[in-house]
Structure formats: structure tokens, C-alpha cells
Short mmCIF file of C-alpha atoms in Angstrom, two decimals:
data_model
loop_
_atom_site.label_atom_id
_atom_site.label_comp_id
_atom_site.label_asym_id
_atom_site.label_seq_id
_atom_site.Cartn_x
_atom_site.Cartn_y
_atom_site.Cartn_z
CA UNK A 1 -1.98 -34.15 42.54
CA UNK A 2 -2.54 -31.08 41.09
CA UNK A 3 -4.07 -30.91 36.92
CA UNK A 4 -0.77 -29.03 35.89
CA UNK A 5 1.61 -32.59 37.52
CA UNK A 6 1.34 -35.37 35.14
CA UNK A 7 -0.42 -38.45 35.74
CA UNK A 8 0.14 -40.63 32.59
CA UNK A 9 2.89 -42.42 32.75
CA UNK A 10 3.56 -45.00 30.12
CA UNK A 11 6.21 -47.90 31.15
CA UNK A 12 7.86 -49.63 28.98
CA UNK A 13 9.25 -53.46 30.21
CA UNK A 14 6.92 -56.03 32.11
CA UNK A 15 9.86 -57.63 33.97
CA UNK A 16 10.96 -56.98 37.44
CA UNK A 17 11.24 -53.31 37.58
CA UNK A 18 7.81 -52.48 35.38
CA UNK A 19 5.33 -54.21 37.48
CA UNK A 20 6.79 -53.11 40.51
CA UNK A 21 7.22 -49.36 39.58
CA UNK A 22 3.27 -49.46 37.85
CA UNK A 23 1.90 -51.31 41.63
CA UNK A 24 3.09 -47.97 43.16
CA UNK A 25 2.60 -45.23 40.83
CA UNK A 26 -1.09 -46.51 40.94
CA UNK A 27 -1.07 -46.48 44.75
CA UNK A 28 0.21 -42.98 44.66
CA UNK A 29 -2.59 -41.33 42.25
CA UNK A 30 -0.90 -41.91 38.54
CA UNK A 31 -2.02 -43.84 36.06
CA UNK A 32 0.45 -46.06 34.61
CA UNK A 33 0.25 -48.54 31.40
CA UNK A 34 3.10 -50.97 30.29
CA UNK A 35 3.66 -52.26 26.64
CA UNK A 36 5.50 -55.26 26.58
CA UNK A 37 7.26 -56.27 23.13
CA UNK A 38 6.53 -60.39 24.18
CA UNK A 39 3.02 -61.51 23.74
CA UNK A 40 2.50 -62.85 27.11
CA UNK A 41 3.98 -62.65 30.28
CA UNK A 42 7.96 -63.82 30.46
CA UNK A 43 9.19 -67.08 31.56
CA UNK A 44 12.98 -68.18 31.87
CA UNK A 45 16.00 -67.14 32.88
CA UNK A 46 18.65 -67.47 35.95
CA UNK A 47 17.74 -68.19 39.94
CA UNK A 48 17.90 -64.58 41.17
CA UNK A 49 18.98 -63.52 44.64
CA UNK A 50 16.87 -60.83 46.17
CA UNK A 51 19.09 -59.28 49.49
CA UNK A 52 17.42 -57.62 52.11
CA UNK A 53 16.60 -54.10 50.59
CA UNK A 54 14.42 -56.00 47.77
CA UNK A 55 12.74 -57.97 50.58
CA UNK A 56 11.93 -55.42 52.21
CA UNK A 57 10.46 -53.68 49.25
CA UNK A 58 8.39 -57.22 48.70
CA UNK A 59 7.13 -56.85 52.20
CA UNK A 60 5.77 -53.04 51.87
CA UNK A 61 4.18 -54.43 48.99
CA UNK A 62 2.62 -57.30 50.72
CA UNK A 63 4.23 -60.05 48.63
CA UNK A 64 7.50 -61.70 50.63
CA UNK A 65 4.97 -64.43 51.72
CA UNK A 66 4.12 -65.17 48.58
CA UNK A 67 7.65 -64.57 46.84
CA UNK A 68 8.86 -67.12 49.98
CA UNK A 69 6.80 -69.89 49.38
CA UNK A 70 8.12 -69.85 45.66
CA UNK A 71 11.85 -69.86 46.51
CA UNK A 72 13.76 -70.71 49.45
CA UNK A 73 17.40 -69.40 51.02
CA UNK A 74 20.22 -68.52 49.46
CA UNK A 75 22.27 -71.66 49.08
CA UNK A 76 25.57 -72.05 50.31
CA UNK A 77 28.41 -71.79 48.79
CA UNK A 78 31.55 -73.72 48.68
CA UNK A 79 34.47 -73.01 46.36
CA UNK A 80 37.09 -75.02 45.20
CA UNK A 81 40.76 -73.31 43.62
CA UNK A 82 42.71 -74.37 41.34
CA UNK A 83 43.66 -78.04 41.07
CA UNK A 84 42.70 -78.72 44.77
CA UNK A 85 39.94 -80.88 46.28
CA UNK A 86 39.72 -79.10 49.90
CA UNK A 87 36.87 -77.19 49.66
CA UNK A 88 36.81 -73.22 51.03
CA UNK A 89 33.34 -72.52 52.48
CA UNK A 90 32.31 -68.82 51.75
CA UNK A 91 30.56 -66.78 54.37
CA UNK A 92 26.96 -65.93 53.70
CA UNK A 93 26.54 -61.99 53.22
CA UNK A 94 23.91 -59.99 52.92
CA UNK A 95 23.41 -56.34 51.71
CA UNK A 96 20.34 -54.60 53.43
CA UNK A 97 18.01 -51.76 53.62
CA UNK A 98 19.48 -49.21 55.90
CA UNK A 99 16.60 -50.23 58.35
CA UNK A 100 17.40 -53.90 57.93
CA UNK A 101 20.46 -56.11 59.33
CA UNK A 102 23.36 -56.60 56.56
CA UNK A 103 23.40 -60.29 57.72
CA UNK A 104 19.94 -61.07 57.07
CA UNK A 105 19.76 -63.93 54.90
CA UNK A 106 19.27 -63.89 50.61
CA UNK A 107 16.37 -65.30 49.64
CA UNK A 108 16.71 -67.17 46.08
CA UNK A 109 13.79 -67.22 43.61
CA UNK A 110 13.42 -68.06 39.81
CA UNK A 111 12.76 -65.40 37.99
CA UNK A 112 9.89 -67.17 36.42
CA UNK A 113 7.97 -66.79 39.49
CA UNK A 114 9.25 -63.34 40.64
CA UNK A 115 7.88 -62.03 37.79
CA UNK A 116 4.64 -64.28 37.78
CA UNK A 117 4.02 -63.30 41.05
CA UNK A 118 4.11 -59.30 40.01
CA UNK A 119 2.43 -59.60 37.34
CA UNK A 120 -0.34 -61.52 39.22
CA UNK A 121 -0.42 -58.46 41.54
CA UNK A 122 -1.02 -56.02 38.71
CA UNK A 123 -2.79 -57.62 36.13
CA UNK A 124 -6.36 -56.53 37.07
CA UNK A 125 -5.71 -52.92 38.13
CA UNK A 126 -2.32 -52.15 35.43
CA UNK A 127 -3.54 -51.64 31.49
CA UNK A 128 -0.76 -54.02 29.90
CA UNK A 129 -0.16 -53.42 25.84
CA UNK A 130 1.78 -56.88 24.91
CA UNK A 131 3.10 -58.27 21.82
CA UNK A 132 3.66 -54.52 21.26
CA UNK A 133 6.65 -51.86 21.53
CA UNK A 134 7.82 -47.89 21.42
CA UNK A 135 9.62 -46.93 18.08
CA UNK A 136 9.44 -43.35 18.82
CA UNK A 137 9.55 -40.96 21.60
CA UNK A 138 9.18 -37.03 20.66
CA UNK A 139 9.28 -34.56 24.36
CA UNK A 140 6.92 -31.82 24.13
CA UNK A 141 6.30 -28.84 26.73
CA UNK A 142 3.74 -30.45 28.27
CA UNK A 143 3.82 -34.31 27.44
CA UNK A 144 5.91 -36.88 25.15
CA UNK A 145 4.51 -38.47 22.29
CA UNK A 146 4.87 -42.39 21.92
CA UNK A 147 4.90 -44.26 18.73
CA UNK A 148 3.98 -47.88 19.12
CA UNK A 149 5.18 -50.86 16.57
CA UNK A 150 1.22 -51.48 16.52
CA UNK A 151 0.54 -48.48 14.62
CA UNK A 152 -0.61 -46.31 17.51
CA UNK A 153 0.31 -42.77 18.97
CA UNK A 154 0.24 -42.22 22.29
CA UNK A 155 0.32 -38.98 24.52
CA UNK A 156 1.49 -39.58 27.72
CA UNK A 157 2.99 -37.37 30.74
CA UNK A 158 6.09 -39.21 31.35
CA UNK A 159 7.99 -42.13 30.06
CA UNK A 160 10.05 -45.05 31.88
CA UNK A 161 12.10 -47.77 30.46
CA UNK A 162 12.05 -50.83 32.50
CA UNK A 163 13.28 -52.90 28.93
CA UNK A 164 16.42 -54.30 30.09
CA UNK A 165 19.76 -54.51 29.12
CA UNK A 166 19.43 -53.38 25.57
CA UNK A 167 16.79 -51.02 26.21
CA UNK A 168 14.99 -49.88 23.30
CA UNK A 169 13.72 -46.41 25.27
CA UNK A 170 17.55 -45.65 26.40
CA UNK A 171 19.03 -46.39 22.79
CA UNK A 172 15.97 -43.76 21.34
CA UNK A 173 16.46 -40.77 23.93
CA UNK A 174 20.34 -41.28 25.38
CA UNK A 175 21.99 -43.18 22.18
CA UNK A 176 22.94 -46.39 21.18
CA UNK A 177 23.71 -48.84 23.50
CA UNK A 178 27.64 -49.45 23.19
CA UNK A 179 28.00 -45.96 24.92
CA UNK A 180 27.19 -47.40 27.57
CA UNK A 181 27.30 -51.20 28.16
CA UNK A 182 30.46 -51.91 29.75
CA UNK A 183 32.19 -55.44 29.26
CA UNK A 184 33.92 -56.97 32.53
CA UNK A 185 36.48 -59.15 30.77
CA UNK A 186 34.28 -62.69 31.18
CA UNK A 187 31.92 -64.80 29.07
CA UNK A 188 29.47 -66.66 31.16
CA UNK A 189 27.37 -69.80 29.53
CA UNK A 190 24.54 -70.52 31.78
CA UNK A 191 21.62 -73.89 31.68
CA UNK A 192 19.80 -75.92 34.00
CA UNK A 193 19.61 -79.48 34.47
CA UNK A 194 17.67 -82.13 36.30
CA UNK A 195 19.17 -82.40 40.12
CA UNK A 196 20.61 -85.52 39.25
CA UNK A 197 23.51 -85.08 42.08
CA UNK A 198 20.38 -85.44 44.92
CA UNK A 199 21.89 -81.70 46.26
CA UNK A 200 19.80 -79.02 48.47
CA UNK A 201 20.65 -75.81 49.30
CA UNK A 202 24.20 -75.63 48.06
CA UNK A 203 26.23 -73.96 45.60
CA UNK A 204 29.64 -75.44 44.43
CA UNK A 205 31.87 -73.25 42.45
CA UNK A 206 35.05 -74.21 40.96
CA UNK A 207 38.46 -71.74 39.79
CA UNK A 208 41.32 -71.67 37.94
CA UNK A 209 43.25 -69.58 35.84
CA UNK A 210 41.04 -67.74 33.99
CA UNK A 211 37.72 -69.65 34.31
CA UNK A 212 35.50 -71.21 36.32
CA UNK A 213 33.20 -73.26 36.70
CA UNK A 214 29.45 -73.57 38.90
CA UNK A 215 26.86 -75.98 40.07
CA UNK A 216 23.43 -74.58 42.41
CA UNK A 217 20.52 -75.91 43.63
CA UNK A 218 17.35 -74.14 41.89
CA UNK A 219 14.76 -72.47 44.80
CA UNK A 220 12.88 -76.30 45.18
CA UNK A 221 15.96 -78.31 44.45
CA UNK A 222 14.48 -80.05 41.65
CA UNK A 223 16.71 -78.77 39.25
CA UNK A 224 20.41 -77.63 39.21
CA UNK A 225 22.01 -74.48 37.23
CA UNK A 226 25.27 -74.86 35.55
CA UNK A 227 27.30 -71.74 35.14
CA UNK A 228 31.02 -71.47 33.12
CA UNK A 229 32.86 -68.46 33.13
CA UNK A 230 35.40 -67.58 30.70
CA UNK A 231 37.75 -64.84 31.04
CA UNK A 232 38.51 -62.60 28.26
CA UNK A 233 40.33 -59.27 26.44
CA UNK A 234 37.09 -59.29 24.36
CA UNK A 235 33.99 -60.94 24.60
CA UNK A 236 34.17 -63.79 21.92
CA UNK A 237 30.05 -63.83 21.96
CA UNK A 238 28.33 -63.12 18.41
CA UNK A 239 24.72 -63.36 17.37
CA UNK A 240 25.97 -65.27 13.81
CA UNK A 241 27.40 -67.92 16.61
CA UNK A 242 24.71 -71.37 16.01
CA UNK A 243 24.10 -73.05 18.73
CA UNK A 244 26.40 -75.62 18.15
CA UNK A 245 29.49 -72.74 17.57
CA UNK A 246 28.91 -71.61 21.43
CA UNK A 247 28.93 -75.05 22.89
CA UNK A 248 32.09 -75.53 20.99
CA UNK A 249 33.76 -72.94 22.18
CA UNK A 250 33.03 -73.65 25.85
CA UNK A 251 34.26 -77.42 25.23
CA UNK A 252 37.42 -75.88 24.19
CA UNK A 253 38.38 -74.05 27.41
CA UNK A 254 37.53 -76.67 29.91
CA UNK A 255 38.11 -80.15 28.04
CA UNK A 256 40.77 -80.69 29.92
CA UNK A 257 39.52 -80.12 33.66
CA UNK A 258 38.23 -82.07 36.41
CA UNK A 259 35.99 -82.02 39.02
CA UNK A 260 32.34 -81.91 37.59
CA UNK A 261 33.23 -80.67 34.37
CA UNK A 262 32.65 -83.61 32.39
CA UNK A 263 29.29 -84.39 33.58
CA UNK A 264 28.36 -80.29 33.48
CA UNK A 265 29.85 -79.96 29.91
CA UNK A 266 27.11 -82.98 28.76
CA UNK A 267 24.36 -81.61 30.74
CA UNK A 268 25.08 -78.19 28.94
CA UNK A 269 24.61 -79.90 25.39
CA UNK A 270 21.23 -80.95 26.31
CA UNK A 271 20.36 -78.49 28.22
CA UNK A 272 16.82 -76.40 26.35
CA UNK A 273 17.72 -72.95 27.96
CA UNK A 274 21.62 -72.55 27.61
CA UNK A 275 22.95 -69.06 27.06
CA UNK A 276 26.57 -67.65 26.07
CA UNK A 277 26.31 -64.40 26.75
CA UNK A 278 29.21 -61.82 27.81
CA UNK A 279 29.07 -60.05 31.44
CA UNK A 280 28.08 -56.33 31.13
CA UNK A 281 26.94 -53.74 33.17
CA UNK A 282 25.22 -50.71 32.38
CA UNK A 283 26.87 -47.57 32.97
CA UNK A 284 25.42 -44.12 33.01
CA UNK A 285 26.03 -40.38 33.72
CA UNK A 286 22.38 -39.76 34.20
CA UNK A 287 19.28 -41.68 34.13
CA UNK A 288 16.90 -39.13 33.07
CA UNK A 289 16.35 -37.06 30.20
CA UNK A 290 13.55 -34.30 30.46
CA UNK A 291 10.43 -36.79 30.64
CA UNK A 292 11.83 -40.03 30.29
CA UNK A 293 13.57 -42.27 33.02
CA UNK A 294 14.91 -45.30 32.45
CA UNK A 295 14.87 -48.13 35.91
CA UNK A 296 16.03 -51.42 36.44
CA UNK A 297 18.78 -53.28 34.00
CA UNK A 298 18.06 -50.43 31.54
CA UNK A 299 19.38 -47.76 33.79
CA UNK A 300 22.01 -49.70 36.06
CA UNK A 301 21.97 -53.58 35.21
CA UNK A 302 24.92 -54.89 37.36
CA UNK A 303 25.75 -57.89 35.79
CA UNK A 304 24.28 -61.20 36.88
CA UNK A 305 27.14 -62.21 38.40
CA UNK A 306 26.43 -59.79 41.45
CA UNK A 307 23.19 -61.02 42.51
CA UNK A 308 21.63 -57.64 42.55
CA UNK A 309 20.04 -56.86 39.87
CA UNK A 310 16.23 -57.87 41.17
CA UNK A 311 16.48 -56.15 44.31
CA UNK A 312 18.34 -52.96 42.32
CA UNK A 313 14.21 -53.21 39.90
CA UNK A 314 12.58 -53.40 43.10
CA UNK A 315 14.63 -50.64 45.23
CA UNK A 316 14.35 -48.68 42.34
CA UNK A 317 10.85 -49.12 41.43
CA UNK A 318 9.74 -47.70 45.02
CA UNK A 319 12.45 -44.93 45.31
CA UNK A 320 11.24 -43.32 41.77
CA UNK A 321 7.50 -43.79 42.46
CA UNK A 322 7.83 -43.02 45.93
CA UNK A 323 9.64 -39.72 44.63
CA UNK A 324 6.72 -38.24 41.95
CA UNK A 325 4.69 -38.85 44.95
CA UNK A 326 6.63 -36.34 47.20
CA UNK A 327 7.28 -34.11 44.72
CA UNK A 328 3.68 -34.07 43.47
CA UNK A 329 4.36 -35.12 40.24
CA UNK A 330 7.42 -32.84 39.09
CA UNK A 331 9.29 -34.90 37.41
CA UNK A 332 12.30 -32.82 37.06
CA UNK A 333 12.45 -32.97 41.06
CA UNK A 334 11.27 -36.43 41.59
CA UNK A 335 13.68 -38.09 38.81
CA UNK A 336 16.74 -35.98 40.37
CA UNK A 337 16.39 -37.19 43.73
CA UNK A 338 15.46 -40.95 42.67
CA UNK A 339 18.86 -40.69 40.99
CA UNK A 340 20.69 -39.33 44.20
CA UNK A 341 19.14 -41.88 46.90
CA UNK A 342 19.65 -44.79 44.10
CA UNK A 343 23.63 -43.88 43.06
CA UNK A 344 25.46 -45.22 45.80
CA UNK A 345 23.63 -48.44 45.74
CA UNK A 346 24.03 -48.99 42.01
CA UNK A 347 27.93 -48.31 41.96
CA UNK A 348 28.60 -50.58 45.27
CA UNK A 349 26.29 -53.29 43.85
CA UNK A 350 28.00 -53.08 40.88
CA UNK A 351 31.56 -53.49 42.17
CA UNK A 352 30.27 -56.72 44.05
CA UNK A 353 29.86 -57.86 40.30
CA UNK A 354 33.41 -57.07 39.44
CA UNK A 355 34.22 -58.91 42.78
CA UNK A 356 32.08 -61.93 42.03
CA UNK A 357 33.94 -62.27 38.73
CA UNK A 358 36.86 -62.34 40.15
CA UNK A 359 36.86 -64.71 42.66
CA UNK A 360 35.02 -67.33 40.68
CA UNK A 361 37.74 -66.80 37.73
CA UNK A 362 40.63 -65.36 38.71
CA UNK A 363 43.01 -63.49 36.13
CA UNK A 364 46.16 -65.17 37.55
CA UNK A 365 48.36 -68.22 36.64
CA UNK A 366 48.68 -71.42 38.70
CA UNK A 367 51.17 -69.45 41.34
CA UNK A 368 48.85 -66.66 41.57
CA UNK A 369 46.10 -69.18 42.37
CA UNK A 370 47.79 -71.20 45.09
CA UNK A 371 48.39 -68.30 46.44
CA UNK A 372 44.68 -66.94 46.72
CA UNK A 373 43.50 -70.08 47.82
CA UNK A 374 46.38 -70.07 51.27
CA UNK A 375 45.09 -66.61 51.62
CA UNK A 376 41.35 -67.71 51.24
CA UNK A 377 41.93 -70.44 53.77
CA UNK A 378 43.15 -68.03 56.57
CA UNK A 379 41.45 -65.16 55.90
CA UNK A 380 37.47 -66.40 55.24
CA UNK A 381 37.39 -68.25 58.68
CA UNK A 382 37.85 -64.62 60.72
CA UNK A 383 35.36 -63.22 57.94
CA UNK A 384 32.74 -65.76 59.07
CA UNK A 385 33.53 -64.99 62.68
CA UNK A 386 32.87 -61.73 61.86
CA UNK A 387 29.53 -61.73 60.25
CA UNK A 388 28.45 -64.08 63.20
CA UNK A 389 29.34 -60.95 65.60
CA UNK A 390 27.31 -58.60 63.10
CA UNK A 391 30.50 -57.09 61.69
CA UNK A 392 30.56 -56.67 57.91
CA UNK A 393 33.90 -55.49 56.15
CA UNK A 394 32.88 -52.85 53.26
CA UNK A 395 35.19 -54.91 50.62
CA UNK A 396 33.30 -57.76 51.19
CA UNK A 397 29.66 -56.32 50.54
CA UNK A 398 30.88 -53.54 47.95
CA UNK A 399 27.94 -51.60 48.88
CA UNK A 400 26.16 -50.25 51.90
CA UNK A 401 22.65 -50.60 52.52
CA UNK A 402 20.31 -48.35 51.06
CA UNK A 403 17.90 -46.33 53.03
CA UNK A 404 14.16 -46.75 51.70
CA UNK A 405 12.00 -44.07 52.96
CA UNK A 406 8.19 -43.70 53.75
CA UNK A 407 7.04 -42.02 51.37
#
């Protein structure tokens, strides 16, 4: 590093992507900080899948052990279509770092303790501003100036938003966010529940026309997550919805269905951490503007439904550190080719979210079901044989693996 790179890099988000971006700038000479708007450290939120290119960033950072211990494999999955009780089993697939095998296994985690686990890593090395925010974010020649909801200024060399899906440092330097959240035609309501069904290591999914519903064993298989998806023209989720409003409106599309409905519907009302929220993804020309970069959900988020959007924080985390390393801290060169080795990845990762959607609630009538499920029947067997001879079909993975240099 040279004085005329920048060091100072101010990060805004203290999920996934945050930590893991601010443990490798510091290894690499810069001097990150991260403000995070919650007062502590975040807890909540889905069972996360991290693939093979996020494990293997885990591993370079010394922490698969660790992230291991906490979660367990990626359960398997068994669907069931339309009005049917023979079950479909789904092949297992994997999407890898280029260096990696595409049928390693997932590895499933809460995101409670992914991000514990990070943070735990950082804590003692990474200055952390919480219960705090940026309002404000003015370039300059040779720095950006931050305005924090605490009253402060900052000067800093660059700025990265790591802030999720409704990113406050994208809506202040590329625009508001409905230029460029893009709804998938589905509602998803998700909660967890005591493992009251005695399951391990299995996920149970149910279709039909337009919906579907989901039962999976949490990493530990203490607890069990509930998922229903709703299909959609328009996403019928609204902040002035109560509580009450949103578990009404799920009641009303699947009142009438079987399988574990009934007992998943209950569970839902009592459930402390339920969520209606619609399925969006993040679409975006450019990730960078001058010397701000956004990473993670805020730049890319593929929609939960995919699976990908931890290992997308952590691939991305390492690529754009690992890039204002090479490039010595030019951040014009080092944000252009973080966006160029990243691309590919985020657009196949995010059609395996369109996929996901789907297949777990397809947009056809009771024919059009039948029909999948005949097809499913006879063509997911010689998929399976497949993957078991190390052959992976690119509609299957929507994405190919990702090569993750040494920097």
C-alpha cells in the first residue's frame, strides 16, 4: 500500500457479508470499521444453506470447523405434487468453487450462528459502531464523507454497503430501492416450531397449483421451519398488514388442503418469529459508484428461496477484498474486476431462485400438475444417477461454479 491508495474503508451492515469482507480487508493492510443500525449483534432469521464456494471461503478463513459443529448437512428433500401421497425424492446438488466438486454436499446453518460465529472472529481486531447508521454519503476527490444518525462525520477512503435487502447506502448513492428490487410472482410466510414430528435431516415440501407448502429440520433437529408459498400477479404483503391480517390471509389459501397443513397452519399462529414477506431479488446494472460498493443482499440478494445468498456474502466478501489487495488499493480497478469475477455467479444463482419457486409452487392447474409430477417421476431418477457419476446438468444448478483466486 502506497499513501496515495486508500486504506479507510467504512462498512456498513454487520451481517454475513460485513464481517467477512472487514476479516480480509484487515488481513490485506486496510483498515475497516462497520456501523451497524441494531444495538447488538443480530439474531433470527431462516436455516441458510452455504454450497461449496462459501465453504470454501469459511475454510481460507479458518472457520468451516467451527461453522460445522454449529450446523449439520443439508437435509433431504422429498416433494410431494399435487393431490398425491407418493413422494418424489429430489437429488442433492451442489454448486461449487471452480476448485471444488459440484456434488460436494450443502452444509445447513442458522443464521444466528453464522453470523455469531463472524462476528466472534472480528470483534477484537474490527472497530464496530452499533445502534448507529449512515444518513449521508458526499464523494470527494480524494475520500467520501459519511454522516452518521449519531451526530458524527466521518472521512473515510471508500464505502461498502453490506445492509441488506433495503440497503440504506444503495437507496443514498444509486436511488430508491423499487428500481431495483425485482418481485418473482410468490409470497412466502416463514416460522419455526418445536420438532414435534421426531424428524432429522429431512425436508418435506408439498405443491399444487399455485402454492406450496414446506416442513425442514433446523441444523440440530430440535426445531422444524415451516415455509408457505403463495403465488401471485402482485405481492399482497403491506407493512399496515397486523399480525393477525397476514396469518389470515395465509389461512385463506390453504384451508382447504391436506397433508400437514393443518397442523403447520396452527404451529404458524404460535409461532414468535413468523414472517410474510414477498420473494425479491436484487437486480443491478452496476454495483459500484465512484467510492462506494455495495456486497451481499444489497448488491445481488437472490431471494431466499435459492439457497445462495450466504455463500453469494461470503464469495463476495473475499473476491472484493481480495481485489483492492491486487490492485493496491485502486478502487476503480479493484471494484471493476470484483464485479466481473462475481456476475456470472450472481445471475446463475439467481435463476436457481426462479427455479426453486417454481417447482415448490407451480403456476399451472391440476392437469398441468399431474403432468409435472409423471415427468418428475421419470426424469429425477436418471438425474440422481447422474450426479452419482459426477455429471451435473447446467438447468439443474443454474449456475457454474465460481473460481476464487489466491489473492
Amino acid at each position: 500500500m502506497t499513501d496515495r491508495h486508500p486504506t479507510s474503508v467504512l462498512i456498513s451492515g454487520g451481517g454475513v457479508a460485513g464481517p467477512a469482507l472487514a476479516f480480509w480487508l484487515r488481513r490485506y493492510g486496510f483498515e475497516p470499521t462497520i456501523v451497524e443500525r441494531a444495538p447488538r449483534p443480530r439474531s433470527g432469521g431462516q436455516r441458510i444453506e452455504l454450497s461449496e464456494a462459501g465453504q470454501h471461503v469459511l475454510r481460507r478463513m479458518g472457520l468451516l470447523d467451527r461453522v460445522r459443529a454449529a450446523g449439520g448437512p443439508q437435509p433431504q428433500a422429498t416433494m410431494y405434487v399435487g393431490a398425491t401421497d407418493r413422494p418424489v425424492r429430489v437429488p442433492a446438488v451442489g454448486v461449487g468453487a471452480a476448485d471444488q466438486s459440484p456434488r460436494s454436499d450443502r452444509l445447513a446453518v442458522s443464521r444466528t450462528r453464522l453470523g455469531e460465529i463472524l462476528y466472534e472472529e472480528v470483534r477484537d481486531r474490527i472497530p464496530y459502531l452499533f445502534a448507529d447508521s449512515i444518513t449521508a454519503i458526499r464523494q470527494r476527490p480524494a475520500g467520501v464523507e459519511v454522516d452518521l444518525d449519531s451526530g458524527e462525520t466521518r472521512h473515510v477512503d471508500l464505502v461498502i454497503g453490506a445492509d441488506g435487502l433495503y440497503s440504506q447506502v444503495r437507496r443514498l448513492v444509486f436511488g430508491e430501492h423499487d428500481r431495483f428490487l425485482h418481485y418473482l410472482g410468490a409470497d412466502q410466510a416463514y416460522f419455526t416450531m418445536d420438532n414435534h414430528l421426531g424428524w432429522r435431516n429431512v425436508s418435506r415440501f408439498h405443491a399444487w397449483p399455485y402454492r406450496g407448502a414446506a416442513i425442514t429440520t433446523f441444523p440440530g433437529n430440535t426445531e422444524l421451519e415451516g415455509l408457505f408459498l403463495i403465488r401471485r400477479a402482485e405481492s399482497a404483503v403491506s407493512p399496515d398488514l397486523s399480525r393477525e391480517e397476514q396469518w389470515a390471509q395465509v389461512d385463506r389459501v390453504f384451508a382447504c388442503d391436506e397433508w400437514l397443513v393443518p397442523s403447520l397452519l396452527r404451529a404458524m399462529r404460535s409461532s414468535e418469529d413468523f414472517r410474510l414477506m414477498p420473494c425479491v431479488q436484487v437486480r443491478m446494472e452496476s454495483w459500484r459508484d465512484g467510492r462506494v460498493a455495495l456486497a451481499g443482499d444489497a448488491a445481488h440478494c437472490p431471494d431466499p428461496m435459492s439457497g445462495q445468498g450466504a455463500t453469494l456474502a461470503l464469495a463476495g466478501a473475499y473476491v472484493l477484498a481480495g481485489e483492492l489487495k491486487a490492485a493496491r488499493g485502486d478502487h476503480d480497478v479493484a471494484f471493476a474486476a470484483y464485479e466481473r469475477r462475481m456476475r456470472e455467479f450472481v445471475v446463475g444463482s439467481q435463476e436457481l431462485g426462479e427455479l426453486d419457486i417454481a417447482m415448490a409452487a407451480p403456476r399451472a392447474g391440476r392437469a398441468g400438475v399431474w403432468l409435472r409430477e409423471q415427468s418428475l417421476r421419470m426424469l429425477l431418477p436418471a438425474v440422481d444417477l447422474g450426479l452419482r457419476l459426477n455429471l451435473q446438468p447446467r438447468w439443474l444448478t443454474a449456475t457454474a461454479p465460481i473460481a476464487l483466486p489466491d489473492y
